Amino acid sequence: MSNPKHLHPLSIIFTLFKAYKNAFYGLLPIIVLAIGDGFLGWTILGLGVLTIAFIIYALISWRRFSYEVDSEQLHIQKGILIKKNRYISKHRIQSIDLSQSIIHRPFGLTKVDIETAGSDKDVDANLSAVTMTEGRHIQDVLKGMKQQTAVFDESKELSNEPHRLVSNRELLIAGATSGSIGVILGLFGLLFSQLENLIPNQLFNATTTWLFSQALETIVFLVLLIVLSLWLLGILGVFIKYGQFKIIRYDKELFITRGLLEKKQMTIPLKRIQAVGIEESLTRQPFGLATVYVVIAGGEIGQTADTHTLLFPVLKKSKIQLFLNRILPEYADVTNDIHPVPKRSIPYYLLRSLILPTLIVVGSSLFFIPSVWIYMMTLILLAIILGLLNHRDAGYNLDQKFLTIRFRRFTKETVIIPSKRIQAIETKHHFLHHKQNLKTFKVSILSKMSGRHLWVKELDSDSNDEIYDWFQGDAQT
Amino acid sequence: MRQPPKHRIAEEAIKAWRLTAFLFLFIPIAITIGAFILEHFVDFISIWIPIILIIVTIIDVIVTPFVIPKLRWRRWKYEILDQEIYIQHGILIVTQSVIPMARVQHVDTKQGLILSNYQLATLTITTAATTHEIPALREEEAANLRDLISELARVEQDDV
């Protein structure tokens, strides 16, 4: 029924983009240097040649790329000099996701990501541009009967499957508390420090003189304005990323679509879920908000480098139980009964959170401004508070089937791990710990890249033994 | 209190580690000699730099081959149970690991020049998320353990 097909010609453009992107970091320093040394003409010539080479490369690779779908497998043929044939058996395919960027959408095209188990990128396949109907056809054929409903279709009713949509209000809350303002602020600062070199000196001087000649109020106002607009930018970012977020629970998989400009689809087979985590960041915790994520084994490295995948942009902490009941009842037993770390481990927590700030304070008052240490004491105070919070929030709970551990670095995280997903457990102690009957507990689970290792520091030795016994007992049944 | 694992690794491990440590001493000694030569020829290097280096080197010569291997060996213990592998190591910070048999993906033995000189081998246990090593076992014991673990691990595994 099928013969080898080519991708939509638009994929040439994607290949071109990719080639530029890959070359960018290598070329940038050369270009900057060349322009600086007055080789502008040569640079343009070089870029021209490169562009032509890229276009030829993109054209040929489009010509040579073909794929073929039948009821048993996907066959991909590609390669310019070395011909590569790849056969992916239907049974090995974990998920097929369709996503559309803004370039795809006007043409009614979609990108198809085919994922197999394992995190080796080479084993996965993606078709950078096919028509929407073709994409759905591939999904149907390769997924068989398994998941007819999970095609990308807005109009389809979701009445019988458990699902959850995001509302604009929730998106607004998610954006407002995302804390990405810090990140953007950092980027902004970095950009500015680079701009300093590019802006003509005169202009730069004029601006700075103007700025410093202003009254303090104006400067404060300007700073506030910048911060506010960055905050709004952060909200906008969340709207773009998580707009029209929708999660649907099918029998054996979770299905997520999201994105305002770029439609993204993601299928998470349940058996690949290694753990469920609840994350309360410093900006969200005061409002009783949290996000829920899952740790997934293998796959998808090319798309997101995150170690975990959000199940919902933001939720009220009290609603998480309800959410999991509906979407992921296997993990719905969220416990609040966390056994804390003993009081005698407080010094260790304080010490850890104080090391860096102390170094900063001592360093800056020694080498720069001696009197600054008074202000820096706030930093120390914050570090002490953080250390105490880290201590208060650390703990664990054992259940029939689940180990729940809670800890905080900055963000408070509660991770629910089924015993059969634990790869190894470990304890560490040195001789001071030994005297105080403390041990640091570590549990390893599988995540996208390799392992994810979670610690509860300075836990009571007896608690460690308890977890060990639980784990051992469970392994034997 | 949970008991530490029962078995020790081969006592020849101390010799093998000592030999390794001696070989690695080449680096600090070479740096120290280099520093003395530099000090002789370059004016702005203070005499204190090579002196400090030589003190550090002397401490290193005493500690790494003569103290550390023994302590390390004394701490290193392991136990292979039906359902799990239990390992303890670490001189100052003691680490105890438990690896369920069902999670073991593969076991390897490996042997470098130094270890083979003493008829020793290292056993490596890999799970999907972690890697563990039992260093310096007697060759035949390493091979036996490898076969035993792969036998025990051959139970139905959850698909991950």
XYZ file of C-alpha atoms in Angstrom:
637
model
C 0.000 0.000 0.000
C 2.899 2.301 0.385
C 5.889 3.353 -1.564
C 8.764 5.590 -0.472
C 7.656 9.157 0.061
C 9.526 12.387 0.336
C 8.956 14.994 2.949
C 7.199 18.214 2.129
C 9.644 20.583 0.370
C 9.354 22.936 3.306
C 11.671 20.603 5.157
C 14.486 21.989 3.016
C 14.109 25.214 4.931
C 14.305 23.386 8.245
C 17.474 21.600 7.176
C 18.881 24.951 6.136
C 18.021 26.492 9.495
C 19.598 23.597 11.275
C 22.788 23.846 9.251
C 23.028 27.557 10.087
C 22.325 26.881 13.723
C 25.028 24.250 13.938
C 27.511 26.468 12.172
C 26.620 29.542 14.169
C 28.692 28.955 17.277
C 31.711 27.937 15.298
C 31.435 30.886 12.936
C 30.491 33.653 15.317
C 33.950 34.284 16.768
C 35.501 34.184 13.294
C 32.958 36.647 11.954
C 33.363 39.015 14.882
C 37.129 38.893 14.543
C 37.011 39.312 10.794
C 34.712 42.322 10.946
C 36.842 43.833 13.646
C 39.925 43.479 11.463
C 38.254 45.024 8.483
C 37.782 41.910 6.398
C 34.117 42.715 5.913
C 34.115 41.968 2.198
C 35.759 38.618 2.673
C 33.364 37.734 5.437
C 30.351 38.427 3.270
C 31.884 36.444 0.435
C 32.596 33.548 2.794
C 29.085 33.608 4.156
C 27.716 33.685 0.614
C 29.690 30.599 -0.363
C 28.607 28.901 2.848
C 24.969 29.734 2.160
C 25.144 28.254 -1.315
C 26.798 25.128 0.097
C 24.091 24.845 2.733
C 21.322 25.249 0.166
C 22.819 22.534 -2.006
C 23.228 20.312 1.034
C 19.636 20.900 2.094
C 18.317 20.190 -1.402
C 20.259 16.968 -1.766
C 19.384 15.702 1.677
C 15.725 16.370 0.933
C 16.030 14.424 -2.322
C 17.733 11.536 -0.608
C 15.437 11.363 2.371
C 12.481 9.097 1.948
C 10.287 7.175 4.293
C 7.883 4.334 3.997
C 5.237 3.251 6.430
C 3.527 -0.080 6.438
C 1.574 -1.969 9.020
C 4.709 -3.487 10.528
C 7.402 -0.858 10.467
C 8.744 2.490 9.473
C 11.560 2.513 6.980
C 13.691 5.591 6.553
C 16.287 6.045 3.880
C 18.712 8.917 3.975
C 22.287 10.025 3.633
C 24.161 11.938 0.988
C 27.418 10.055 0.691
C 26.713 7.103 2.890
C 23.285 5.674 2.400
C 21.534 4.870 5.639
C 18.558 2.611 5.980
C 16.690 2.501 9.207
C 13.877 0.184 10.052
C 11.909 0.859 13.181
C 9.562 -1.897 14.160
C 6.083 -0.872 15.200
C 6.420 -2.779 18.457
C 9.462 -0.833 19.521
C 7.818 2.538 19.079
C 6.999 4.191 22.350
C 5.278 7.279 21.104
C 4.550 9.292 18.016
C 4.086 12.987 18.528
C 3.010 15.669 16.140
C 4.108 19.233 16.666
C 3.686 22.334 14.605
C 5.813 25.438 14.707
C 4.637 28.777 13.367
C 6.258 27.938 10.057
C 4.340 24.680 9.817
C 0.954 26.093 10.594
C 0.109 28.228 7.544
C 0.929 25.273 5.288
C -1.071 22.755 7.269
C 2.052 20.762 7.978
C 3.361 18.977 11.010
C 6.545 17.527 12.381
C 6.453 13.896 13.424
C 8.661 12.648 16.249
C 8.908 8.932 16.591
C 10.378 7.770 19.810
C 11.663 4.401 20.851
C 12.747 3.330 24.304
C 16.251 4.212 25.311
C 17.843 7.573 25.222
C 19.981 7.097 22.163
C 18.988 9.873 19.822
C 20.087 7.888 16.801
C 17.447 5.279 17.371
C 14.640 7.772 17.178
C 13.351 9.248 13.994
C 11.734 12.468 13.014
C 10.089 13.705 9.891
C 10.544 17.439 9.839
C 7.594 18.317 7.598
C 4.679 16.275 6.325
C 1.086 17.236 5.763
C -1.282 17.020 8.677
C -3.299 14.197 7.135
C -0.126 12.269 6.403
C 1.066 12.768 9.971
C -2.186 11.454 11.330
C -2.059 8.583 8.905
C 1.421 7.594 10.114
C 0.236 7.820 13.681
C -2.755 5.629 12.951
C -0.851 3.004 11.021
C 2.052 2.660 13.404
C 0.052 2.862 16.563
C -2.544 0.490 15.291
C -5.723 0.185 17.259
C -4.035 1.233 20.393
C -4.699 4.891 20.375
C -7.095 5.993 17.731
C -8.355 8.887 19.730
C -5.048 10.457 20.497
C -4.704 12.212 17.222
C -4.304 15.876 17.144
C -7.774 17.188 16.778
C -9.197 20.187 18.505
C -12.790 19.583 17.571
C -12.964 16.091 19.002
C -14.917 15.801 22.202
C -13.057 14.654 25.249
C -16.051 13.591 27.170
C -15.154 10.057 28.119
C -11.441 10.293 28.876
C -10.236 11.979 32.062
C -8.624 15.237 31.084
C -7.740 18.658 32.344
C -7.462 21.952 30.500
C -5.649 25.039 31.589
C -7.620 28.236 32.042
C -6.334 31.689 31.249
C -6.434 32.540 34.902
C -4.221 29.595 35.742
C -1.804 30.565 33.019
C -1.663 34.079 34.406
C -0.901 32.718 37.861
C 1.704 30.369 36.457
C 3.362 33.196 34.582
C 3.249 35.650 37.437
C 4.922 33.197 39.795
C 7.236 31.534 37.331
C 10.296 33.267 38.725
C 11.668 33.401 35.215
C 12.143 37.101 35.839
C 15.441 36.227 37.483
C 16.554 34.316 34.433
C 15.475 37.051 32.057
C 17.127 39.646 34.245
C 20.324 37.638 34.032
C 20.098 37.361 30.253
C 19.337 41.052 30.037
C 22.405 41.840 32.110
C 24.556 39.595 29.961
C 23.221 41.180 26.801
C 23.824 44.620 28.199
C 27.397 43.835 29.159
C 27.980 42.733 25.583
C 26.151 45.717 24.125
C 28.534 47.974 25.932
C 31.163 46.991 23.399
C 28.932 47.526 20.403
C 27.309 50.829 21.257
C 29.428 53.771 20.119
C 31.385 55.155 23.026
C 29.956 58.631 22.728
C 26.393 57.450 22.900
C 27.198 55.192 25.813
C 28.853 57.998 27.722
C 26.025 60.394 26.981
C 23.505 57.888 28.230
C 25.361 57.110 31.406
C 25.930 60.768 32.178
C 22.261 61.444 31.635
C 21.374 58.509 33.855
C 23.602 59.566 36.707
C 22.459 63.164 36.515
C 18.876 62.130 37.151
C 17.302 62.240 40.536
C 17.255 59.040 42.557
C 13.487 58.815 42.093
C 13.821 58.674 38.320
C 16.388 55.907 38.497
C 14.271 53.921 40.916
C 11.286 54.445 38.642
C 13.242 53.290 35.598
C 14.460 50.197 37.398
C 10.936 49.379 38.526
C 9.709 49.873 34.976
C 12.311 47.474 33.619
C 11.550 44.881 36.287
C 7.823 45.174 35.644
C 8.182 44.785 31.905
C 10.446 41.781 32.374
C 7.857 40.272 34.650
C 5.199 40.798 32.003
C 7.564 39.261 29.468
C 7.832 36.217 31.709
C 4.051 35.920 31.819
C 3.925 36.215 28.053
C 6.522 33.478 27.792
C 4.406 31.146 29.893
C 1.344 31.940 27.775
C 3.248 31.064 24.621
C 4.745 27.919 26.036
C 1.773 26.532 27.917
C -1.141 28.175 26.116
C -4.013 25.772 25.436
C -2.390 23.217 27.670
C -4.344 20.015 27.762
C -3.596 16.714 29.420
C -5.619 13.618 28.685
C -5.392 10.258 30.372
C -5.807 7.256 28.113
C -5.697 3.690 29.226
C -1.949 3.236 29.059
C -0.605 6.676 28.372
C -0.794 10.332 29.121
C -1.241 12.725 26.289
C -0.275 16.384 26.473
C -0.761 19.132 23.939
C 0.428 22.640 24.531
C 1.720 25.794 22.934
C 0.144 28.931 21.589
C 2.386 29.533 18.593
C 4.027 26.181 18.354
C 1.729 23.251 18.900
C 3.441 20.501 20.759
C 2.201 17.037 21.359
C 3.629 14.619 23.806
C 2.757 11.064 24.615
C 3.965 9.565 27.868
C 3.477 5.825 28.135
C 2.630 5.043 31.754
C 5.192 2.317 32.062
C 7.944 4.786 31.360
C 7.042 6.978 34.297
C 9.644 6.487 37.009
C 8.410 8.890 39.650
C 6.064 11.768 40.265
C 7.301 14.978 41.801
C 5.675 18.016 43.315
C 7.680 21.178 43.055
C 7.084 24.273 45.164
C 9.473 27.004 44.143
C 10.270 29.941 46.403
C 8.034 32.213 44.343
C 5.126 29.789 44.413
C 5.210 28.272 47.847
C 3.993 31.411 49.661
C 0.828 31.322 47.555
C 0.227 27.635 48.158
C 0.993 26.833 44.551
C 2.939 23.963 43.085
C 3.643 22.152 39.858
C 3.437 18.439 39.236
C 5.966 16.686 37.076
C 6.899 13.160 36.083
C 10.332 11.661 35.674
C 10.436 9.658 32.462
C 12.957 7.056 31.386
C 14.725 7.409 28.086
C 13.912 9.221 24.909
C 13.329 12.772 23.923
C 16.749 14.160 24.642
C 16.773 16.261 21.526
C 13.578 18.084 22.407
C 13.822 19.099 25.997
C 16.847 18.934 28.151
C 14.740 19.013 31.292
C 15.031 16.028 33.496
C 11.342 16.078 34.134
C 8.138 16.758 32.300
C 5.408 18.999 33.646
C 1.980 17.499 33.989
C 0.395 20.867 34.577
C 1.717 24.442 34.553
C 0.551 25.314 38.052
C -1.881 23.960 40.607
C -3.071 24.845 44.065
C -1.273 22.494 46.370
C -4.537 21.359 47.893
C -5.828 20.412 44.441
C -2.937 18.169 43.528
C -4.499 15.125 45.123
C -7.628 15.706 43.058
C -5.625 16.218 39.888
C -3.656 13.015 40.364
C -6.790 11.090 41.239
C -8.164 11.958 37.885
C -5.095 11.903 35.655
C -2.708 9.524 37.338
C -4.555 7.528 40.008
C -1.600 5.115 40.269
C 0.301 7.810 42.104
C -2.565 9.543 43.785
C -1.546 8.734 47.315
C 0.093 12.041 48.141
C 1.002 11.941 51.766
C 1.518 14.873 54.042
C 2.842 12.690 56.766
C 6.556 13.178 56.270
C 8.979 11.877 58.878
C 11.374 14.741 59.402
C 15.130 14.721 59.798
C 16.206 14.850 63.458
C 16.977 18.158 65.195
C 20.593 17.220 65.742
C 21.257 17.535 62.023
C 20.416 21.259 61.950
C 24.098 22.312 62.241
C 24.975 20.433 59.066
C 22.170 22.112 57.145
C 23.182 25.540 58.420
C 26.816 24.915 57.622
C 26.017 23.913 54.058
C 23.878 26.938 53.312
C 26.315 29.323 55.002
C 29.553 28.351 53.269
C 29.030 30.226 50.029
C 27.490 33.440 51.459
C 30.208 33.616 54.104
C 32.879 33.351 51.479
C 31.184 36.086 49.468
C 30.849 38.372 52.464
C 34.379 37.819 53.725
C 35.806 38.092 50.244
C 33.993 41.243 49.294
C 34.705 43.034 52.557
C 38.372 42.080 52.466
C 39.080 42.957 48.889
C 36.582 45.624 47.980
C 34.682 47.748 50.415
C 35.314 47.003 54.071
C 32.089 48.584 55.283
C 29.898 46.547 52.975
C 29.756 43.637 55.401
C 26.981 45.329 57.374
C 24.675 45.119 54.377
C 25.964 41.696 53.556
C 24.724 40.456 56.887
C 21.257 40.304 55.300
C 22.697 37.727 52.943
C 23.920 35.689 55.896
C 20.546 36.006 57.560
C 18.804 34.786 54.405
C 21.212 31.882 54.221
C 20.399 30.930 57.807
C 16.677 31.031 57.057
C 17.190 28.937 53.947
C 19.260 26.433 55.893
C 16.540 26.112 58.526
C 13.895 25.703 55.812
C 16.026 23.075 54.074
C 16.174 21.221 57.338
C 12.497 21.584 58.132
C 11.389 20.349 54.736
C 13.634 17.307 54.493
C 12.097 13.961 55.262
C 10.626 10.750 53.963
C 7.604 8.527 54.185
C 7.120 4.846 53.504
C 3.998 3.376 52.119
C 2.966 -0.038 50.907
C 4.425 0.567 47.494
C 5.866 4.037 47.509
C 8.810 5.830 48.966
C 8.093 9.522 49.291
C 10.998 11.805 49.923
C 10.981 15.526 50.404
C 13.896 17.923 50.273
C 14.723 21.487 49.374
C 17.649 23.095 47.686
C 15.881 26.299 46.837
C 12.769 24.691 45.543
C 10.895 22.350 47.787
C 10.377 19.036 46.090
C 8.339 16.038 47.065
C 9.067 12.965 45.002
C 6.925 9.851 45.027
C 8.848 6.793 43.878
C 7.314 3.335 43.482
C 9.567 0.717 45.058
C 9.887 -1.157 41.806
C 11.346 1.928 40.145
C 14.172 2.333 42.624
C 17.442 1.424 40.968
C 19.629 1.534 44.045
C 19.737 3.038 47.498
C 22.784 4.251 49.301
C 23.771 5.720 52.633
C 26.771 7.839 53.456
C 28.214 8.798 56.807
C 31.458 10.040 58.228
C 32.670 9.640 61.761
C 30.857 12.693 63.156
C 27.665 11.383 61.615
C 28.460 8.013 63.102
C 28.709 9.447 66.596
C 25.401 11.247 66.197
C 23.693 8.275 64.613
C 23.046 10.116 61.344
C 23.340 8.987 57.760
C 22.734 10.681 54.459
C 20.273 8.783 52.331
C 20.419 8.615 48.566
C 18.015 6.974 46.152
C 18.683 6.558 42.434
C 16.012 6.413 39.788
C 16.132 6.324 36.038
C 15.559 9.532 34.149
C 16.052 10.822 30.646
C 19.780 11.182 30.502
C 21.041 8.623 32.907
C 20.125 8.443 36.517
C 18.596 10.953 38.806
C 19.890 10.811 42.345
C 17.894 12.227 45.221
C 19.275 12.906 48.660
C 17.892 13.330 52.109
C 20.843 14.601 54.060
C 21.546 13.669 57.660
C 18.642 11.378 58.226
C 18.448 9.353 61.414
C 20.320 6.057 61.056
C 17.295 4.163 62.281
C 15.199 5.753 59.539
C 17.788 4.615 57.020
C 17.495 1.116 58.397
C 13.733 1.342 58.178
C 13.865 2.317 54.515
C 16.380 -0.436 53.911
C 14.158 -3.043 55.524
C 11.149 -1.802 53.611
C 13.079 -1.940 50.382
C 14.478 -5.363 51.116
C 11.083 -6.716 52.136
C 9.594 -5.331 48.990
C 12.280 -6.718 46.751
C 11.622 -10.186 48.092
C 7.931 -10.235 47.349
C 22.162 -0.660 63.509
C 22.417 -2.429 60.249
C 25.417 -4.721 59.995
C 28.068 -3.978 57.393
C 28.474 -6.491 54.558
C 30.282 -9.709 55.407
C 32.993 -10.268 52.838
C 36.250 -8.435 52.363
C 37.975 -7.986 49.058
C 41.302 -9.698 48.376
C 44.135 -8.625 50.624
C 46.450 -8.272 47.622
C 44.355 -5.205 46.858
C 46.584 -3.281 49.255
C 49.653 -4.196 47.256
C 48.005 -3.377 43.958
C 46.786 -0.005 45.216
C 50.185 0.711 46.711
C 51.838 0.027 43.375
C 49.324 2.291 41.626
C 49.962 5.000 44.193
C 53.718 4.718 43.635
C 53.245 5.116 39.923
C 51.081 8.171 40.421
C 53.672 9.708 42.742
C 55.615 10.421 39.598
C 53.360 13.436 38.945
C 53.895 15.414 42.193
C 57.605 14.535 42.204
C 57.988 15.736 38.649
C 56.150 18.956 39.473
C 58.342 19.563 42.510
C 61.545 19.004 40.586
C 60.214 21.222 37.849
C 59.473 23.912 40.399
C 63.039 23.791 41.749
C 64.474 24.084 38.257
C 62.165 26.982 37.452
C 63.051 28.680 40.703
C 66.693 28.450 39.782
C 66.237 30.107 36.404
C 63.311 32.464 36.833
C 63.735 35.375 39.195
C 60.217 36.206 40.263
C 59.374 32.753 41.634
C 59.857 32.750 45.381
C 61.867 29.949 46.982
C 58.832 29.205 49.129
C 56.818 27.732 46.281
C 59.130 24.743 45.685
C 59.626 24.346 49.450
C 55.889 24.094 50.045
C 55.625 21.727 47.105
C 58.322 19.478 48.501
C 56.594 19.309 51.877
C 53.312 18.399 50.201
C 55.099 15.794 48.104
C 56.739 14.215 51.137
C 53.388 13.959 52.881
C 51.948 12.498 49.692
C 54.761 9.927 49.484
C 53.956 8.763 52.994
C 50.188 8.901 52.896
C 49.044 7.670 49.487
C 51.037 4.423 49.253
C 51.358 3.483 52.914
C 48.285 4.733 54.748
C 45.397 5.030 52.329
C 45.444 1.554 50.680
C 45.282 -0.141 54.056
C 42.431 2.024 55.317
C 40.605 1.613 52.061
C 40.951 -2.134 52.147
C 39.766 -2.307 55.743
C 36.568 -0.433 54.847
C 35.812 -2.218 51.610
C 33.208 -4.910 52.152
C 30.594 -6.521 50.014
C 27.936 -9.146 50.195
C 25.952 -10.808 47.430
C 22.543 -11.895 48.624
C 19.825 -13.618 46.654
C 17.854 -10.439 46.153
C 20.453 -7.738 46.413
C 24.037 -6.643 46.332
C 25.317 -4.817 49.370
C 28.501 -2.775 49.165
C 30.384 -0.623 51.652
C 33.363 1.595 50.950
C 34.928 4.953 51.727
C 37.590 6.037 54.187
C 36.288 9.254 55.704
C 32.798 9.155 54.287
C 31.424 5.643 54.447
C 29.044 4.750 51.639
C 26.754 1.758 51.835
C 24.844 0.864 48.687
C 22.070 -1.595 48.104
C 21.327 -2.711 44.562
C 18.342 -4.994 44.033
C 19.179 -7.984 41.839
C 16.186 -7.307 39.644
C 17.610 -3.908 38.679
C 21.006 -5.197 37.575
C 21.397 -4.743 33.854
C 24.811 -6.217 33.370
C 27.937 -7.257 35.227
C 31.469 -6.989 33.904
C 34.840 -8.009 35.159
C 37.841 -6.022 34.103
C 41.501 -6.121 34.805
C 44.277 -3.660 34.140
C 47.987 -4.369 34.044
C 48.499 -3.756 37.739
C 45.570 -5.867 38.852
C 46.499 -8.728 36.525
C 49.978 -8.682 38.003
C 48.400 -9.717 41.303
C 45.786 -12.002 39.710
C 43.022 -9.590 40.674
C 40.026 -8.273 38.794
C 37.383 -5.606 39.269
C 33.700 -6.412 39.128
C 31.416 -3.723 37.714
C 27.676 -3.809 38.301
C 25.496 -1.588 36.165
C 21.872 -0.683 36.685
C 19.875 1.601 34.432
C 20.804 4.590 36.578
C 23.965 3.739 38.482
C 27.299 1.952 38.214
C 28.960 0.176 41.109
C 32.356 -1.405 41.395
C 33.873 -4.026 43.603
C 37.591 -3.563 43.010
C 40.363 -6.091 43.383
C 38.719 -9.445 43.811
C 40.693 -12.613 43.174
C 40.315 -13.487 39.496
C 38.382 -16.692 39.950
C 36.201 -15.149 42.604
C 35.372 -12.199 40.355
C 34.420 -14.591 37.583
C 32.285 -16.658 39.947
C 30.540 -13.606 41.322
C 29.913 -12.287 37.834
C 28.259 -15.535 36.834
C 26.330 -15.719 40.095
C 24.994 -12.181 39.770
C 24.016 -12.602 36.146
C 22.256 -15.808 37.153
C 20.409 -14.126 40.007
C 19.600 -11.059 37.947
C 17.988 -13.143 35.265
C 14.539 -12.712 36.683
C 11.679 -11.054 34.952
C 12.515 -7.394 34.701
C 10.135 -4.543 34.544
C 10.165 -2.841 31.235
C 11.728 0.577 31.576
